[in-house]
Amino acid sequence: MSIMKQRINEKKEDIGLIIQGLIFDNGYDCNKNIDIILDKYSHLFNDILITTWHDQEKYLKIKFFKNKVKIKLLDDPGQPKTYSNEFKKYNDFRISYQSYHSICSLQNKYIVKIRTDMEIDLESATEHYFSELERKKKISVTQKEDGGIICGSSFRIDLPYGIGDLFYMGDNKLLRKFFYAQIKFKRFRFNLIFGSSEQETVKRYLFSIRKNFEEKKNLDFFPMLKKNILSESTFYDEDSLFFWQFLVRNIFTILPDNIRSNIKLGGKIVNKEIGRIDSSYDLWLEAEKNFLSTFKNETKKNNSFSFSISLPNCLKICYAKVYEFKKRKKAPIYLRIFTKFYFQLNDFLYLMNRIYKKIIKLTNIKK
């Protein structure tokens, strides 16, 4: 038995498991999947909480049941509106709502959160977390203060501020703060017209700890970044990656490739069937040291038309409705014009990148 596995067994009373989500989802019955998780891994956890909506209770028919397994039913809060009265297009708020209220019901020191339709090697994942917790103490500033980190399922080198949300494990207090930020700032928009739920989630948490960065203004937490700054190509301000570097080094980590690549959702391998593109754990370790340098190396390998720029202060927060979260005012006209210009430049870069890659491909075929 490895040292880490021994540690898990010694501390298993401190770990709680949350299985969150729908029981019957678009024709897929999650009961069998939940049974597999409970059968294989219930011994790792002192408390197990299955959380779903009240209207899903009628579908719940798990076979494997022990006293440690409890059910938590919640009323669906629905999708919130932003301050500009737009409905959020992501489902992350409802997931975070379930997760937060679930964590509040558990007193365990550590919490693991997975989905009802998910299969994952929880023993290896839990062992990895404790290994990362020890490793982070050597490189992290915050570990000397509260010792907490959050392990997500994955990351992508071309998606700054994005952490895979299929799996979470972390210190109870830290995860509670992370999910509470999703509820507290549910009406905020942190992305431009292009973005992802993974980015929104991380940015909400970051905004909740903004007092730790006294030298930064509130508007600095709304960086103007495209969703895929590597594969789709873009102009990006290097200063906008300051917070991301801090989070990568101090707060977050990810699962290693062998665990992540075998995650199943609805009975299907995520990487093979859904086609999600993730970056490797080795690349994550490089990004911890210097994300910007690592990213620039990847742009060269991929022939990406992504360019770093240094914007003057008057243009650094170029987001047409960035004031909506506080004063509900529109940004100055010059910022709105620059925003549209920025979008057009990005469209041009994306087009040039596609043309360039086709030329390269044709050239290689002729050779």
mmCIF file of C-alpha atoms in Angstrom:
data_model
loop_
_atom_site.group_PDB
_atom_site.id
_atom_site.type_symbol
_atom_site.label_atom_id
_atom_site.label_comp_id
_atom_site.label_asym_id
_atom_site.label_seq_id
_atom_site.Cartn_x
_atom_site.Cartn_y
_atom_site.Cartn_z
ATOM 1 C CA MET A 1 0.000 0.000 0.000
ATOM 2 C CA SER A 2 1.412 3.404 -0.988
ATOM 3 C CA ILE A 3 1.910 6.180 1.547
ATOM 4 C CA MET A 4 -0.893 8.203 -0.022
ATOM 5 C CA LYS A 5 -3.365 5.304 -0.005
ATOM 6 C CA GLN A 6 -2.489 4.677 3.622
ATOM 7 C CA ARG A 7 -3.146 8.327 4.353
ATOM 8 C CA ILE A 8 -6.547 8.168 2.638
ATOM 9 C CA ASN A 9 -7.510 5.134 4.725
ATOM 10 C CA GLU A 10 -6.369 6.874 7.892
ATOM 11 C CA LYS A 11 -8.264 10.056 7.067
ATOM 12 C CA LYS A 12 -11.268 8.652 5.267
ATOM 13 C CA GLU A 13 -13.546 9.905 8.028
ATOM 14 C CA ASP A 14 -12.623 13.414 6.888
ATOM 15 C CA ILE A 15 -13.800 12.988 3.275
ATOM 16 C CA GLY A 16 -17.357 13.495 2.063
ATOM 17 C CA LEU A 17 -18.686 12.631 -1.394
ATOM 18 C CA ILE A 18 -21.356 14.619 -3.222
ATOM 19 C CA ILE A 19 -23.058 12.990 -6.215
ATOM 20 C CA GLN A 20 -24.948 15.837 -7.820
ATOM 21 C CA GLY A 21 -27.297 16.172 -10.785
ATOM 22 C CA LEU A 22 -30.342 14.753 -12.514
ATOM 23 C CA ILE A 23 -31.312 11.124 -11.950
ATOM 24 C CA PHE A 24 -33.002 10.784 -15.331
ATOM 25 C CA ASP A 25 -31.429 13.027 -17.967
ATOM 26 C CA ASN A 26 -32.503 13.083 -21.623
ATOM 27 C CA GLY A 27 -33.319 9.399 -21.653
ATOM 28 C CA TYR A 28 -30.263 8.345 -19.634
ATOM 29 C CA ASP A 29 -30.914 6.608 -16.308
ATOM 30 C CA CYS A 30 -28.174 7.517 -13.809
ATOM 31 C CA ASN A 31 -29.162 4.921 -11.187
ATOM 32 C CA LYS A 32 -26.868 2.232 -12.570
ATOM 33 C CA ASN A 33 -24.008 4.697 -12.717
ATOM 34 C CA ILE A 34 -24.563 5.759 -9.096
ATOM 35 C CA ASP A 35 -24.636 2.089 -8.045
ATOM 36 C CA ILE A 36 -21.229 1.541 -9.679
ATOM 37 C CA ILE A 37 -19.735 4.516 -7.826
ATOM 38 C CA LEU A 38 -21.168 3.418 -4.475
ATOM 39 C CA ASP A 39 -20.158 -0.203 -4.954
ATOM 40 C CA LYS A 40 -16.552 0.590 -5.861
ATOM 41 C CA TYR A 41 -15.737 3.611 -3.742
ATOM 42 C CA SER A 42 -18.128 4.058 -0.797
ATOM 43 C CA HIS A 43 -15.413 2.748 1.543
ATOM 44 C CA LEU A 44 -13.346 5.883 0.873
ATOM 45 C CA PHE A 45 -15.934 8.232 2.351
ATOM 46 C CA ASN A 46 -17.529 8.732 5.727
ATOM 47 C CA ASP A 47 -20.509 10.623 4.301
ATOM 48 C CA ILE A 48 -22.103 10.364 0.874
ATOM 49 C CA LEU A 49 -24.768 12.800 -0.281
ATOM 50 C CA ILE A 50 -26.840 12.367 -3.438
ATOM 51 C CA THR A 51 -28.306 15.753 -4.380
ATOM 52 C CA THR A 52 -30.987 16.390 -6.975
ATOM 53 C CA TRP A 53 -34.217 18.352 -7.553
ATOM 54 C CA HIS A 54 -37.492 17.396 -5.877
ATOM 55 C CA ASP A 55 -39.043 16.338 -9.182
ATOM 56 C CA GLN A 56 -36.214 13.811 -9.694
ATOM 57 C CA GLU A 57 -36.930 11.844 -6.504
ATOM 58 C CA LYS A 58 -39.401 9.558 -8.305
ATOM 59 C CA TYR A 59 -36.582 8.311 -10.590
ATOM 60 C CA LEU A 60 -34.136 7.470 -7.789
ATOM 61 C CA LYS A 61 -33.821 3.670 -7.494
ATOM 62 C CA ILE A 62 -30.272 2.908 -6.437
ATOM 63 C CA LYS A 63 -29.637 -0.689 -5.419
ATOM 64 C CA PHE A 64 -26.566 -0.289 -3.235
ATOM 65 C CA PHE A 65 -27.485 1.617 -0.104
ATOM 66 C CA LYS A 66 -25.774 2.084 3.255
ATOM 67 C CA ASN A 67 -26.437 4.219 6.302
ATOM 68 C CA LYS A 68 -23.763 6.662 5.207
ATOM 69 C CA VAL A 69 -25.688 7.516 2.003
ATOM 70 C CA LYS A 70 -28.169 10.369 2.326
ATOM 71 C CA ILE A 71 -30.454 12.096 -0.149
ATOM 72 C CA LYS A 72 -30.801 15.880 -0.427
ATOM 73 C CA LEU A 73 -33.685 17.295 -2.475
ATOM 74 C CA LEU A 74 -33.762 20.940 -3.548
ATOM 75 C CA ASP A 75 -36.167 23.241 -5.368
ATOM 76 C CA ASP A 76 -34.862 24.225 -8.790
ATOM 77 C CA PRO A 77 -33.994 27.976 -8.657
ATOM 78 C CA GLY A 78 -34.018 28.243 -12.454
ATOM 79 C CA GLN A 79 -31.652 30.245 -14.601
ATOM 80 C CA PRO A 80 -30.777 33.718 -13.278
ATOM 81 C CA LYS A 81 -30.755 36.876 -15.361
ATOM 82 C CA THR A 82 -27.689 39.075 -15.690
ATOM 83 C CA TYR A 83 -27.818 42.752 -14.779
ATOM 84 C CA SER A 84 -28.498 43.460 -18.449
ATOM 85 C CA ASN A 85 -31.610 41.240 -18.121
ATOM 86 C CA GLU A 86 -30.172 38.488 -20.300
ATOM 87 C CA PHE A 87 -30.659 34.887 -19.235
ATOM 88 C CA LYS A 88 -27.390 33.084 -18.601
ATOM 89 C CA LYS A 89 -26.677 30.635 -21.388
ATOM 90 C CA TYR A 90 -24.707 28.237 -19.164
ATOM 91 C CA ASN A 91 -26.104 25.758 -16.645
ATOM 92 C CA ASP A 92 -23.291 26.367 -14.154
ATOM 93 C CA PHE A 93 -25.427 28.351 -11.693
ATOM 94 C CA ARG A 94 -27.889 25.521 -11.066
ATOM 95 C CA ILE A 95 -25.005 23.053 -10.654
ATOM 96 C CA SER A 96 -23.256 25.400 -8.220
ATOM 97 C CA TYR A 97 -26.507 25.945 -6.326
ATOM 98 C CA GLN A 98 -26.822 22.206 -5.716
ATOM 99 C CA SER A 99 -23.137 21.898 -4.862
ATOM 100 C CA TYR A 100 -23.090 24.768 -2.367
ATOM 101 C CA HIS A 101 -26.133 23.571 -0.438
ATOM 102 C CA SER A 102 -24.720 20.044 -0.440
ATOM 103 C CA ILE A 103 -21.398 21.151 1.033
ATOM 104 C CA CYS A 104 -23.252 23.118 3.723
ATOM 105 C CA SER A 105 -24.835 19.798 4.764
ATOM 106 C CA LEU A 106 -21.480 18.069 5.250
ATOM 107 C CA GLN A 107 -18.922 18.635 8.012
ATOM 108 C CA ASN A 108 -16.082 16.620 6.464
ATOM 109 C CA LYS A 109 -12.714 18.335 6.135
ATOM 110 C CA TYR A 110 -12.434 17.405 2.450
ATOM 111 C CA ILE A 111 -15.171 17.219 -0.168
ATOM 112 C CA VAL A 112 -15.344 15.385 -3.499
ATOM 113 C CA LYS A 113 -18.031 16.498 -5.970
ATOM 114 C CA ILE A 114 -18.977 14.444 -9.032
ATOM 115 C CA ARG A 115 -21.993 14.148 -11.347
ATOM 116 C CA THR A 116 -24.747 11.555 -11.232
ATOM 117 C CA ASP A 117 -23.986 10.449 -14.812
ATOM 118 C CA MET A 118 -20.236 10.183 -14.204
ATOM 119 C CA GLU A 119 -17.827 7.280 -13.833
ATOM 120 C CA ILE A 120 -14.351 8.055 -12.511
ATOM 121 C CA ASP A 121 -11.598 6.289 -10.582
ATOM 122 C CA LEU A 122 -12.271 8.011 -7.258
ATOM 123 C CA GLU A 123 -9.593 6.111 -5.358
ATOM 124 C CA SER A 124 -6.823 7.280 -7.686
ATOM 125 C CA ALA A 125 -8.316 10.773 -7.908
ATOM 126 C CA THR A 126 -8.455 11.129 -4.119
ATOM 127 C CA GLU A 127 -4.918 9.826 -3.751
ATOM 128 C CA HIS A 128 -3.773 12.331 -6.387
ATOM 129 C CA TYR A 129 -5.386 15.192 -4.472
ATOM 130 C CA PHE A 130 -3.445 14.505 -1.291
ATOM 131 C CA SER A 131 -0.254 14.143 -3.311
ATOM 132 C CA GLU A 132 -0.934 17.530 -4.927
ATOM 133 C CA LEU A 133 -1.688 19.062 -1.549
ATOM 134 C CA GLU A 134 1.824 18.161 -0.381
ATOM 135 C CA ARG A 135 3.436 19.285 -3.648
ATOM 136 C CA LYS A 136 1.673 22.648 -3.634
ATOM 137 C CA LYS A 137 2.998 23.471 -0.171
ATOM 138 C CA LYS A 138 6.466 23.748 -1.730
ATOM 139 C CA ILE A 139 5.506 26.215 -4.475
ATOM 140 C CA SER A 140 2.411 28.051 -3.256
ATOM 141 C CA VAL A 141 2.160 31.272 -1.315
ATOM 142 C CA THR A 142 -1.360 30.599 -0.030
ATOM 143 C CA GLN A 143 -0.596 27.088 1.245
ATOM 144 C CA LYS A 144 1.337 28.609 4.110
ATOM 145 C CA GLU A 145 -1.861 30.380 5.204
ATOM 146 C CA ASP A 146 -4.862 28.052 4.811
ATOM 147 C CA GLY A 147 -3.489 24.964 3.079
ATOM 148 C CA GLY A 148 -6.413 24.662 0.682
ATOM 149 C CA ILE A 149 -6.437 23.794 -3.016
ATOM 150 C CA ILE A 150 -9.137 22.796 -5.496
ATOM 151 C CA CYS A 151 -8.556 19.952 -7.932
ATOM 152 C CA GLY A 152 -10.586 20.187 -11.143
ATOM 153 C CA SER A 153 -10.944 17.613 -13.881
ATOM 154 C CA SER A 154 -8.804 19.342 -16.530
ATOM 155 C CA PHE A 155 -7.550 22.523 -18.117
ATOM 156 C CA ARG A 156 -6.727 23.757 -21.590
ATOM 157 C CA ILE A 157 -3.675 25.815 -22.394
ATOM 158 C CA ASP A 158 -5.760 27.941 -24.781
ATOM 159 C CA LEU A 159 -8.517 28.655 -22.237
ATOM 160 C CA PRO A 160 -7.204 31.035 -19.539
ATOM 161 C CA TYR A 161 -9.307 31.069 -16.357
ATOM 162 C CA GLY A 162 -10.886 27.770 -17.340
ATOM 163 C CA ILE A 163 -10.860 24.696 -15.057
ATOM 164 C CA GLY A 164 -12.717 21.516 -16.043
ATOM 165 C CA ASP A 165 -15.827 21.210 -13.868
ATOM 166 C CA LEU A 166 -16.614 17.499 -14.213
ATOM 167 C CA PHE A 167 -14.839 16.738 -10.927
ATOM 168 C CA TYR A 168 -13.952 18.854 -7.921
ATOM 169 C CA MET A 169 -12.097 17.967 -4.752
ATOM 170 C CA GLY A 170 -11.002 20.414 -2.116
ATOM 171 C CA ASP A 171 -10.969 21.599 1.456
ATOM 172 C CA ASN A 172 -14.545 21.999 2.705
ATOM 173 C CA LYS A 173 -14.209 25.687 3.545
ATOM 174 C CA LEU A 174 -12.488 26.529 0.281
ATOM 175 C CA LEU A 175 -14.981 24.653 -1.898
ATOM 176 C CA ARG A 176 -17.837 26.253 0.021
ATOM 177 C CA LYS A 177 -16.421 29.705 -0.750
ATOM 178 C CA PHE A 178 -15.880 28.703 -4.371
ATOM 179 C CA PHE A 179 -19.492 27.644 -4.909
ATOM 180 C CA TYR A 180 -20.925 30.482 -2.823
ATOM 181 C CA ALA A 181 -19.192 32.923 -5.188
ATOM 182 C CA GLN A 182 -21.231 31.391 -8.021
ATOM 183 C CA ILE A 183 -24.446 32.213 -6.173
ATOM 184 C CA LYS A 184 -23.400 35.639 -4.909
ATOM 185 C CA PHE A 185 -22.302 36.852 -8.339
ATOM 186 C CA LYS A 186 -24.868 34.944 -10.385
ATOM 187 C CA ARG A 187 -25.986 38.087 -12.246
ATOM 188 C CA PHE A 188 -22.477 39.152 -13.237
ATOM 189 C CA ARG A 189 -21.013 38.649 -16.702
ATOM 190 C CA PHE A 190 -17.253 38.148 -16.677
ATOM 191 C CA ASN A 191 -16.840 37.103 -20.307
ATOM 192 C CA LEU A 192 -17.069 38.909 -23.572
ATOM 193 C CA ILE A 193 -19.540 37.638 -26.169
ATOM 194 C CA PHE A 194 -17.243 34.660 -26.524
ATOM 195 C CA GLY A 195 -16.458 32.653 -23.415
ATOM 196 C CA SER A 196 -17.152 29.459 -21.519
ATOM 197 C CA SER A 197 -18.860 28.374 -18.308
ATOM 198 C CA GLU A 198 -15.497 27.155 -16.952
ATOM 199 C CA GLN A 199 -14.097 30.678 -17.290
ATOM 200 C CA GLU A 200 -17.138 32.312 -15.711
ATOM 201 C CA THR A 201 -16.942 29.963 -12.720
ATOM 202 C CA VAL A 202 -13.274 30.660 -12.006
ATOM 203 C CA LYS A 203 -13.646 34.404 -12.519
ATOM 204 C CA ARG A 204 -16.537 34.608 -10.060
ATOM 205 C CA TYR A 205 -14.408 32.942 -7.396
ATOM 206 C CA LEU A 206 -11.491 35.222 -8.256
ATOM 207 C CA PHE A 207 -13.725 38.285 -7.899
ATOM 208 C CA SER A 208 -14.834 37.033 -4.475
ATOM 209 C CA ILE A 209 -11.224 37.203 -3.204
ATOM 210 C CA ARG A 210 -10.385 40.514 -4.907
ATOM 211 C CA LYS A 211 -9.513 42.109 -1.545
ATOM 212 C CA ASN A 212 -6.359 39.985 -1.593
ATOM 213 C CA PHE A 213 -5.148 42.106 -4.512
ATOM 214 C CA GLU A 214 -5.217 45.635 -3.148
ATOM 215 C CA GLU A 215 -3.222 47.030 -6.062
ATOM 216 C CA LYS A 216 -5.882 45.941 -8.551
ATOM 217 C CA LYS A 217 -9.136 47.694 -9.420
ATOM 218 C CA ASN A 218 -12.490 45.943 -9.693
ATOM 219 C CA LEU A 219 -12.498 46.319 -13.452
ATOM 220 C CA ASP A 220 -9.193 44.416 -13.700
ATOM 221 C CA PHE A 221 -11.138 41.243 -12.887
ATOM 222 C CA PHE A 222 -12.968 41.399 -16.230
ATOM 223 C CA PRO A 223 -10.093 40.625 -18.628
ATOM 224 C CA MET A 224 -10.722 40.952 -22.340
ATOM 225 C CA LEU A 225 -9.857 37.454 -23.462
ATOM 226 C CA LYS A 226 -11.228 35.304 -26.230
ATOM 227 C CA LYS A 227 -12.383 31.775 -25.397
ATOM 228 C CA ASN A 228 -9.697 29.838 -27.308
ATOM 229 C CA ILE A 229 -6.745 32.195 -27.533
ATOM 230 C CA LEU A 230 -4.528 29.544 -29.105
ATOM 231 C CA SER A 231 -6.586 27.551 -31.602
ATOM 232 C CA GLU A 232 -8.814 30.403 -32.784
ATOM 233 C CA SER A 233 -6.097 33.070 -32.622
ATOM 234 C CA THR A 234 -6.433 36.455 -30.967
ATOM 235 C CA PHE A 235 -4.768 39.569 -29.660
ATOM 236 C CA TYR A 236 -4.341 39.361 -25.901
ATOM 237 C CA ASP A 237 -2.925 41.660 -23.255
ATOM 238 C CA GLU A 238 -0.272 39.886 -21.183
ATOM 239 C CA ASP A 239 -1.357 41.779 -18.060
ATOM 240 C CA SER A 240 -4.771 40.089 -18.263
ATOM 241 C CA LEU A 241 -3.094 36.767 -17.413
ATOM 242 C CA PHE A 242 -1.747 37.976 -14.060
ATOM 243 C CA PHE A 243 -4.598 36.502 -12.008
ATOM 244 C CA TRP A 244 -4.602 33.272 -13.993
ATOM 245 C CA GLN A 245 -0.957 32.676 -13.141
ATOM 246 C CA PHE A 246 -1.748 33.224 -9.464
ATOM 247 C CA LEU A 247 -4.659 30.775 -9.538
ATOM 248 C CA VAL A 248 -2.742 28.086 -11.424
ATOM 249 C CA ARG A 249 0.158 28.221 -9.002
ATOM 250 C CA ASN A 250 -1.690 28.676 -5.721
ATOM 251 C CA ILE A 251 -5.342 27.622 -5.815
ATOM 252 C CA PHE A 252 -6.022 25.033 -8.501
ATOM 253 C CA THR A 253 -4.646 21.777 -9.792
ATOM 254 C CA ILE A 254 -5.980 19.149 -12.214
ATOM 255 C CA LEU A 255 -6.281 15.397 -12.519
ATOM 256 C CA PRO A 256 -3.442 13.506 -14.243
ATOM 257 C CA ASP A 257 -3.971 12.229 -17.786
ATOM 258 C CA ASN A 258 -4.560 8.577 -16.878
ATOM 259 C CA ILE A 259 -7.544 9.458 -14.662
ATOM 260 C CA ARG A 260 -8.980 12.243 -16.812
ATOM 261 C CA SER A 261 -8.807 10.279 -20.060
ATOM 262 C CA ASN A 262 -10.952 7.484 -18.581
ATOM 263 C CA ILE A 263 -13.801 9.634 -17.262
ATOM 264 C CA LYS A 264 -17.188 8.546 -18.575
ATOM 265 C CA LEU A 265 -20.338 10.629 -18.855
ATOM 266 C CA GLY A 266 -23.512 8.780 -19.640
ATOM 267 C CA GLY A 267 -21.511 5.621 -20.270
ATOM 268 C CA LYS A 268 -19.247 7.259 -22.871
ATOM 269 C CA ILE A 269 -15.560 8.164 -22.584
ATOM 270 C CA VAL A 270 -15.433 11.967 -22.534
ATOM 271 C CA ASN A 271 -12.301 12.439 -24.629
ATOM 272 C CA LYS A 272 -13.146 9.919 -27.355
ATOM 273 C CA GLU A 273 -16.902 10.307 -27.660
ATOM 274 C CA ILE A 274 -17.502 13.969 -26.862
ATOM 275 C CA GLY A 275 -14.307 15.234 -28.463
ATOM 276 C CA ARG A 276 -13.257 17.583 -25.672
ATOM 277 C CA ILE A 277 -9.682 18.796 -26.101
ATOM 278 C CA ASP A 278 -7.701 18.956 -22.871
ATOM 279 C CA SER A 279 -4.102 19.800 -22.125
ATOM 280 C CA SER A 280 -1.809 17.385 -20.350
ATOM 281 C CA TYR A 281 -0.873 17.405 -16.681
ATOM 282 C CA ASP A 282 2.770 17.911 -17.700
ATOM 283 C CA LEU A 283 1.734 21.071 -19.521
ATOM 284 C CA TRP A 284 -0.078 22.180 -16.372
ATOM 285 C CA LEU A 285 3.152 21.800 -14.393
ATOM 286 C CA GLU A 286 4.925 23.980 -16.951
ATOM 287 C CA ALA A 287 2.137 26.552 -16.740
ATOM 288 C CA GLU A 288 2.521 26.674 -12.957
ATOM 289 C CA LYS A 289 6.073 27.938 -13.431
ATOM 290 C CA ASN A 290 5.239 30.381 -16.227
ATOM 291 C CA PHE A 291 1.920 30.236 -18.036
ATOM 292 C CA LEU A 292 2.764 32.977 -20.526
ATOM 293 C CA SER A 293 6.025 31.367 -21.610
ATOM 294 C CA THR A 294 4.359 27.952 -21.889
ATOM 295 C CA PHE A 295 1.516 29.393 -23.945
ATOM 296 C CA LYS A 296 3.872 31.194 -26.328
ATOM 297 C CA ASN A 297 5.767 27.947 -26.927
ATOM 298 C CA GLU A 298 2.467 26.270 -27.833
ATOM 299 C CA THR A 299 1.555 29.041 -30.286
ATOM 300 C CA LYS A 300 4.767 28.301 -32.205
ATOM 301 C CA LYS A 301 4.041 24.575 -32.322
ATOM 302 C CA ASN A 302 0.495 25.148 -33.557
ATOM 303 C CA ASN A 303 1.255 27.968 -36.005
ATOM 304 C CA SER A 304 -1.259 30.100 -34.131
ATOM 305 C CA PHE A 305 -1.899 33.716 -35.071
ATOM 306 C CA SER A 306 -2.159 34.788 -31.430
ATOM 307 C CA PHE A 307 -0.254 37.943 -30.569
ATOM 308 C CA SER A 308 0.489 39.575 -27.244
ATOM 309 C CA ILE A 309 -0.027 43.312 -26.989
ATOM 310 C CA SER A 310 0.314 45.919 -24.287
ATOM 311 C CA LEU A 311 -2.756 48.119 -24.109
ATOM 312 C CA PRO A 312 -2.787 51.582 -22.527
ATOM 313 C CA ASN A 313 -4.771 51.853 -19.304
ATOM 314 C CA CYS A 314 -7.679 53.591 -21.016
ATOM 315 C CA LEU A 315 -8.270 50.494 -23.180
ATOM 316 C CA LYS A 316 -7.418 47.658 -20.836
ATOM 317 C CA ILE A 317 -11.016 47.098 -19.799
ATOM 318 C CA CYS A 318 -12.668 47.093 -23.164
ATOM 319 C CA TYR A 319 -16.025 45.559 -22.325
ATOM 320 C CA ALA A 320 -19.142 47.354 -23.523
ATOM 321 C CA LYS A 321 -21.231 46.654 -20.390
ATOM 322 C CA VAL A 322 -18.589 46.135 -17.761
ATOM 323 C CA TYR A 323 -20.255 48.617 -15.408
ATOM 324 C CA GLU A 324 -23.580 46.823 -15.449
ATOM 325 C CA PHE A 325 -22.772 44.747 -12.348
ATOM 326 C CA LYS A 326 -22.524 47.834 -10.141
ATOM 327 C CA LYS A 327 -23.960 50.995 -11.658
ATOM 328 C CA ARG A 328 -25.714 49.514 -14.687
ATOM 329 C CA LYS A 329 -24.101 52.123 -16.917
ATOM 330 C CA LYS A 330 -22.812 51.621 -20.400
ATOM 331 C CA ALA A 331 -19.104 51.943 -21.035
ATOM 332 C CA PRO A 332 -17.854 55.148 -22.726
ATOM 333 C CA ILE A 333 -18.512 55.345 -26.463
ATOM 334 C CA TYR A 334 -14.830 55.021 -27.330
ATOM 335 C CA LEU A 335 -14.616 51.717 -25.450
ATOM 336 C CA ARG A 336 -17.678 50.361 -27.220
ATOM 337 C CA ILE A 337 -16.204 51.305 -30.586
ATOM 338 C CA PHE A 338 -12.874 49.725 -29.656
ATOM 339 C CA THR A 339 -14.680 46.581 -28.537
ATOM 340 C CA LYS A 340 -16.305 46.177 -31.961
ATOM 341 C CA PHE A 341 -12.950 46.822 -33.607
ATOM 342 C CA TYR A 342 -11.383 44.179 -31.376
ATOM 343 C CA PHE A 343 -14.005 41.647 -32.461
ATOM 344 C CA GLN A 344 -13.335 42.410 -36.124
ATOM 345 C CA LEU A 345 -9.574 42.018 -35.643
ATOM 346 C CA ASN A 346 -10.122 38.659 -33.999
ATOM 347 C CA ASP A 347 -12.352 37.509 -36.857
ATOM 348 C CA PHE A 348 -9.622 38.546 -39.281
ATOM 349 C CA LEU A 349 -6.947 36.650 -37.337
ATOM 350 C CA TYR A 350 -9.129 33.556 -37.199
ATOM 351 C CA LEU A 351 -9.688 33.686 -40.961
ATOM 352 C CA MET A 352 -5.969 34.190 -41.655
ATOM 353 C CA ASN A 353 -5.092 31.272 -39.394
ATOM 354 C CA ARG A 354 -7.489 28.949 -41.240
ATOM 355 C CA ILE A 355 -6.118 30.004 -44.621
ATOM 356 C CA TYR A 356 -2.544 29.589 -43.418
ATOM 357 C CA LYS A 357 -3.176 26.090 -42.057
ATOM 358 C CA LYS A 358 -4.841 25.019 -45.312
ATOM 359 C CA ILE A 359 -1.837 26.257 -47.285
ATOM 360 C CA ILE A 360 0.517 24.362 -44.974
ATOM 361 C CA LYS A 361 -1.601 21.237 -45.327
ATOM 362 C CA LEU A 362 -1.639 21.449 -49.141
ATOM 363 C CA THR A 363 2.109 22.097 -49.195
ATOM 364 C CA ASN A 364 2.759 19.003 -47.081
ATOM 365 C CA ILE A 365 0.534 16.865 -49.328
ATOM 366 C CA LYS A 366 2.472 17.920 -52.449
ATOM 367 C CA LYS A 367 5.744 17.081 -50.759
#
